[in-house]
């Protein structure tokens, strides 16, 4: 048996959300239609606003609805330090530790040739530009310690080393192999960050 066409489409749309299977999508649709229509409309409205209005910071590439994000605009930060992370969550996690006062560059992913994700897709041309144009003296590679994260870190370290004044470091100690930064507790990450080594 199939539901009415619109309901089928609604379930199908919900199913395309990350981590949502067919049963969950059905349950979500029924619950919203039965007892949560106002909530459903609010979600739809916010999705619409978010998808239209949230872009990327033109400096660090994190999600942002203005030209530049608050971190890139902060005047008291140290412009000689640039930390490279894979995604905005990692940037937030490092910010919450309160031990890093430089700027960030957010790759929005990692190199993954098998998935067709190359240097252009993770902002390498913009990063290369940034490395030549500024007073950066240290690049801290804080990509995830996964195979792809390591390969990405290696690629960027080769790029950064073309600038003789730049020291390239990689966070290391305490971060488990195969782990992802967003799931690591603050203490472990703080240790990894302060114990970073030159690569
Ligand atoms: Zn920014």
mmCIF file of C-alpha atoms and ligand atoms in Angstrom:
data_model
loop_
_atom_site.group_PDB
_atom_site.id
_atom_site.type_symbol
_atom_site.label_atom_id
_atom_site.label_comp_id
_atom_site.label_asym_id
_atom_site.label_seq_id
_atom_site.Cartn_x
_atom_site.Cartn_y
_atom_site.Cartn_z
ATOM 1 C CA UNK A 1 0.000 0.000 0.000
ATOM 2 C CA UNK A 2 1.211 3.488 -0.755
ATOM 3 C CA UNK A 3 0.310 6.721 1.015
ATOM 4 C CA UNK A 4 -1.113 9.727 -0.797
ATOM 5 C CA UNK A 5 1.369 11.269 -3.280
ATOM 6 C CA UNK A 6 2.224 14.325 -1.167
ATOM 7 C CA UNK A 7 2.758 12.246 1.967
ATOM 8 C CA UNK A 8 4.986 9.846 0.012
ATOM 9 C CA UNK A 9 7.035 12.801 -1.183
ATOM 10 C CA UNK A 10 7.301 14.233 2.328
ATOM 11 C CA UNK A 11 8.579 10.881 3.658
ATOM 12 C CA UNK A 12 11.015 10.611 0.768
ATOM 13 C CA UNK A 13 12.382 14.101 1.496
ATOM 14 C CA UNK A 14 12.833 13.361 5.198
ATOM 15 C CA UNK A 15 14.577 10.144 4.252
ATOM 16 C CA UNK A 16 17.244 12.100 2.421
ATOM 17 C CA UNK A 17 18.386 13.671 5.718
ATOM 18 C CA UNK A 18 21.672 12.195 7.009
ATOM 19 C CA UNK A 19 21.170 9.173 9.256
ATOM 20 C CA UNK A 20 17.425 8.866 8.572
ATOM 21 C CA UNK A 21 16.115 5.553 7.230
ATOM 22 C CA UNK A 22 12.668 4.784 5.769
ATOM 23 C CA UNK A 23 11.018 3.846 9.096
ATOM 24 C CA UNK A 24 12.322 6.933 10.897
ATOM 25 C CA UNK A 25 11.241 9.148 8.008
ATOM 26 C CA UNK A 26 7.734 7.715 8.212
ATOM 27 C CA UNK A 27 7.587 8.216 11.958
ATOM 28 C CA UNK A 28 8.809 11.810 11.643
ATOM 29 C CA UNK A 29 6.196 12.632 9.006
ATOM 30 C CA UNK A 30 3.342 11.074 10.995
ATOM 31 C CA UNK A 31 4.365 12.738 14.226
ATOM 32 C CA UNK A 32 4.643 16.167 12.641
ATOM 33 C CA UNK A 33 1.305 15.786 10.862
ATOM 34 C CA UNK A 34 -0.469 14.404 13.936
ATOM 35 C CA UNK A 35 0.783 16.598 16.732
ATOM 36 C CA UNK A 36 3.448 18.921 15.448
ATOM 37 C CA UNK A 37 2.224 20.919 12.466
ATOM 38 C CA UNK A 38 3.394 24.241 13.889
ATOM 39 C CA UNK A 39 6.788 22.752 14.693
ATOM 40 C CA UNK A 40 6.942 21.263 11.196
ATOM 41 C CA UNK A 41 6.221 24.649 9.640
ATOM 42 C CA UNK A 42 8.908 26.256 11.781
ATOM 43 C CA UNK A 43 11.449 23.645 10.693
ATOM 44 C CA UNK A 44 10.493 24.151 7.062
ATOM 45 C CA UNK A 45 10.792 27.919 7.465
ATOM 46 C CA UNK A 46 14.207 27.665 9.138
ATOM 47 C CA UNK A 47 15.457 25.210 6.531
ATOM 48 C CA UNK A 48 14.419 27.656 3.872
ATOM 49 C CA UNK A 49 16.056 30.636 5.595
ATOM 50 C CA UNK A 50 19.202 28.644 6.355
ATOM 51 C CA UNK A 51 19.619 27.234 2.872
ATOM 52 C CA UNK A 52 19.133 30.669 1.305
ATOM 53 C CA UNK A 53 21.000 32.778 3.827
ATOM 54 C CA UNK A 54 23.969 30.810 5.189
ATOM 55 C CA UNK A 55 27.059 31.022 3.009
ATOM 56 C CA UNK A 56 30.775 30.871 3.755
ATOM 57 C CA UNK A 57 33.169 33.326 5.367
ATOM 58 C CA UNK A 58 35.293 34.718 2.552
ATOM 59 C CA UNK A 59 38.439 34.400 4.638
ATOM 60 C CA UNK A 60 38.242 31.108 6.522
ATOM 61 C CA UNK A 61 35.348 29.407 4.681
ATOM 62 C CA UNK A 62 33.349 28.518 7.784
ATOM 63 C CA UNK A 63 29.558 28.795 7.625
ATOM 64 C CA UNK A 64 28.486 32.389 7.984
ATOM 65 C CA UNK A 65 25.758 34.698 6.699
ATOM 66 C CA UNK A 66 27.981 37.767 6.456
ATOM 67 C CA UNK A 67 31.045 38.379 4.325
ATOM 68 C CA UNK A 68 33.354 37.511 7.245
ATOM 69 C CA UNK A 69 32.793 35.484 10.419
ATOM 70 C CA UNK A 70 33.245 36.860 13.953
ATOM 71 C CA UNK A 71 36.584 35.056 14.452
ATOM 72 C CA UNK A 72 38.103 36.472 11.256
ATOM 73 C CA UNK A 73 36.967 39.951 12.281
ATOM 74 C CA UNK A 74 38.372 39.770 15.839
ATOM 75 C CA UNK A 75 41.161 42.406 16.013
ATOM 76 C CA UNK A 76 42.979 40.954 19.038
ATOM 77 C CA UNK A 77 43.751 37.580 17.458
ATOM 78 C CA UNK A 78 47.283 36.569 16.424
ATOM 79 C CA UNK A 79 47.627 36.825 12.647
ATOM 80 C CA UNK A 80 50.910 34.871 12.622
ATOM 81 C CA UNK A 81 49.114 31.597 13.474
ATOM 82 C CA UNK A 82 46.846 29.760 11.056
ATOM 83 C CA UNK A 83 45.094 26.566 12.117
ATOM 84 C CA UNK A 84 43.752 24.270 9.403
ATOM 85 C CA UNK A 85 40.685 22.206 10.287
ATOM 86 C CA UNK A 86 38.362 19.978 8.293
ATOM 87 C CA UNK A 87 35.033 21.447 9.342
ATOM 88 C CA UNK A 88 33.328 24.182 11.396
ATOM 89 C CA UNK A 89 32.656 21.780 14.290
ATOM 90 C CA UNK A 90 36.407 21.223 14.747
ATOM 91 C CA UNK A 91 36.913 24.987 14.712
ATOM 92 C CA UNK A 92 34.287 25.384 17.455
ATOM 93 C CA UNK A 93 35.809 22.566 19.542
ATOM 94 C CA UNK A 94 39.249 24.217 19.434
ATOM 95 C CA UNK A 95 37.692 27.609 20.224
ATOM 96 C CA UNK A 96 35.961 26.184 23.285
ATOM 97 C CA UNK A 97 39.308 25.003 24.681
ATOM 98 C CA UNK A 98 40.411 28.623 24.740
ATOM 99 C CA UNK A 99 44.076 27.845 24.057
ATOM 100 C CA UNK A 100 44.408 29.056 20.473
ATOM 101 C CA UNK A 101 44.327 32.729 19.586
ATOM 102 C CA UNK A 102 45.250 32.664 15.910
ATOM 103 C CA UNK A 103 43.063 32.384 12.845
ATOM 104 C CA UNK A 104 41.544 29.407 11.058
ATOM 105 C CA UNK A 105 41.120 27.986 7.624
ATOM 106 C CA UNK A 106 38.243 25.519 7.263
ATOM 107 C CA UNK A 107 38.648 22.986 4.468
ATOM 108 C CA UNK A 108 35.015 21.838 4.559
ATOM 109 C CA UNK A 109 36.178 18.254 4.054
ATOM 110 C CA UNK A 110 39.372 16.430 3.196
ATOM 111 C CA UNK A 111 41.099 15.170 0.079
ATOM 112 C CA UNK A 112 39.421 11.994 -1.111
ATOM 113 C CA UNK A 113 40.341 11.081 -4.687
ATOM 114 C CA UNK A 114 38.036 8.043 -4.665
ATOM 115 C CA UNK A 115 35.054 10.318 -3.980
ATOM 116 C CA UNK A 116 36.261 12.830 -6.529
ATOM 117 C CA UNK A 117 37.205 15.413 -3.869
ATOM 118 C CA UNK A 118 40.330 17.206 -5.020
ATOM 119 C CA UNK A 119 42.311 20.279 -3.892
ATOM 120 C CA UNK A 120 39.874 22.792 -5.436
ATOM 121 C CA UNK A 121 36.976 21.286 -3.476
ATOM 122 C CA UNK A 122 38.673 21.912 -0.130
ATOM 123 C CA UNK A 123 39.777 25.465 -0.896
ATOM 124 C CA UNK A 124 43.475 24.819 -1.581
ATOM 125 C CA UNK A 125 43.752 27.660 -4.148
ATOM 126 C CA UNK A 126 42.345 30.127 -1.566
ATOM 127 C CA UNK A 127 44.639 28.705 1.107
ATOM 128 C CA UNK A 128 47.694 29.003 -1.161
ATOM 129 C CA UNK A 129 46.756 32.618 -1.793
ATOM 130 C CA UNK A 130 46.401 33.284 1.901
ATOM 131 C CA UNK A 131 49.796 31.734 2.677
ATOM 132 C CA UNK A 132 51.587 34.027 0.232
ATOM 133 C CA UNK A 133 49.749 37.213 1.138
ATOM 134 C CA UNK A 134 50.064 37.455 4.847
ATOM 135 C CA UNK A 135 52.329 37.492 7.858
ATOM 136 C CA UNK A 136 51.769 33.859 8.822
ATOM 137 C CA UNK A 137 54.718 32.259 10.610
ATOM 138 C CA UNK A 138 53.121 28.973 11.722
ATOM 139 C CA UNK A 139 50.569 26.710 10.086
ATOM 140 C CA UNK A 140 49.010 24.214 12.499
ATOM 141 C CA UNK A 141 47.551 21.178 10.786
ATOM 142 C CA UNK A 142 44.551 20.060 12.842
ATOM 143 C CA UNK A 143 42.908 17.755 10.324
ATOM 144 C CA UNK A 144 41.516 14.485 11.666
ATOM 145 C CA UNK A 145 44.015 11.659 12.317
ATOM 146 C CA UNK A 146 42.272 9.459 9.737
ATOM 147 C CA UNK A 147 43.886 8.222 6.509
ATOM 148 C CA UNK A 148 42.261 11.051 4.518
ATOM 149 C CA UNK A 149 43.008 13.633 7.201
ATOM 150 C CA UNK A 150 46.685 12.632 7.268
ATOM 151 C CA UNK A 151 46.929 12.719 3.465
ATOM 152 C CA UNK A 152 45.324 16.167 3.466
ATOM 153 C CA UNK A 153 47.711 17.379 6.181
ATOM 154 C CA UNK A 154 50.676 16.092 4.169
ATOM 155 C CA UNK A 155 49.439 17.840 1.031
ATOM 156 C CA UNK A 156 49.011 21.148 2.866
ATOM 157 C CA UNK A 157 52.364 20.858 4.641
ATOM 158 C CA UNK A 158 54.098 20.564 1.248
ATOM 159 C CA UNK A 159 52.218 23.643 0.092
ATOM 160 C CA UNK A 160 53.005 25.675 3.206
ATOM 161 C CA UNK A 161 56.699 24.716 3.164
ATOM 162 C CA UNK A 162 57.046 26.568 -0.131
ATOM 163 C CA UNK A 163 56.986 29.707 2.034
ATOM 164 C CA UNK A 164 60.350 29.675 3.838
ATOM 165 C CA UNK A 165 59.109 31.821 6.761
ATOM 166 C CA UNK A 166 56.330 29.347 7.639
ATOM 167 C CA UNK A 167 56.845 26.619 10.223
ATOM 168 C CA UNK A 168 54.426 23.724 9.756
ATOM 169 C CA UNK A 169 53.180 21.825 12.813
ATOM 170 C CA UNK A 170 50.752 18.942 13.217
ATOM 171 C CA UNK A 171 48.652 18.150 16.282
ATOM 172 C CA UNK A 172 49.678 14.720 17.486
ATOM 173 C CA UNK A 173 49.805 13.376 21.048
ATOM 174 C CA UNK A 174 46.667 12.041 22.603
ATOM 175 C CA UNK A 175 44.466 11.934 19.553
ATOM 176 C CA UNK A 176 43.605 8.279 18.842
ATOM 177 C CA UNK A 177 44.281 6.889 15.365
ATOM 178 C CA UNK A 178 41.129 6.727 13.296
ATOM 179 C CA UNK A 179 39.396 9.185 15.618
ATOM 180 C CA UNK A 180 37.611 12.417 14.750
ATOM 181 C CA UNK A 181 38.226 15.663 16.619
ATOM 182 C CA UNK A 182 34.574 16.382 17.341
ATOM 183 C CA UNK A 183 34.271 13.201 19.451
ATOM 184 C CA UNK A 184 37.394 13.738 21.542
ATOM 185 C CA UNK A 185 37.109 15.168 25.053
ATOM 186 C CA UNK A 186 38.477 18.655 25.651
ATOM 187 C CA UNK A 187 41.403 17.542 27.847
ATOM 188 C CA UNK A 188 42.729 15.070 25.279
ATOM 189 C CA UNK A 189 42.429 17.585 22.497
ATOM 190 C CA UNK A 190 44.049 20.315 24.579
ATOM 191 C CA UNK A 191 46.991 17.970 25.201
ATOM 192 C CA UNK A 192 47.212 17.124 21.518
ATOM 193 C CA UNK A 193 47.112 20.762 20.605
ATOM 194 C CA UNK A 194 49.771 22.021 22.986
ATOM 195 C CA UNK A 195 51.984 19.010 22.193
ATOM 196 C CA UNK A 196 51.871 19.526 18.432
ATOM 197 C CA UNK A 197 55.070 18.720 16.534
ATOM 198 C CA UNK A 198 56.750 20.150 13.471
ATOM 199 C CA UNK A 199 56.253 18.120 10.277
HETATM 200 ZN ZN1 LIG B 1 36.066 33.474 8.947
#
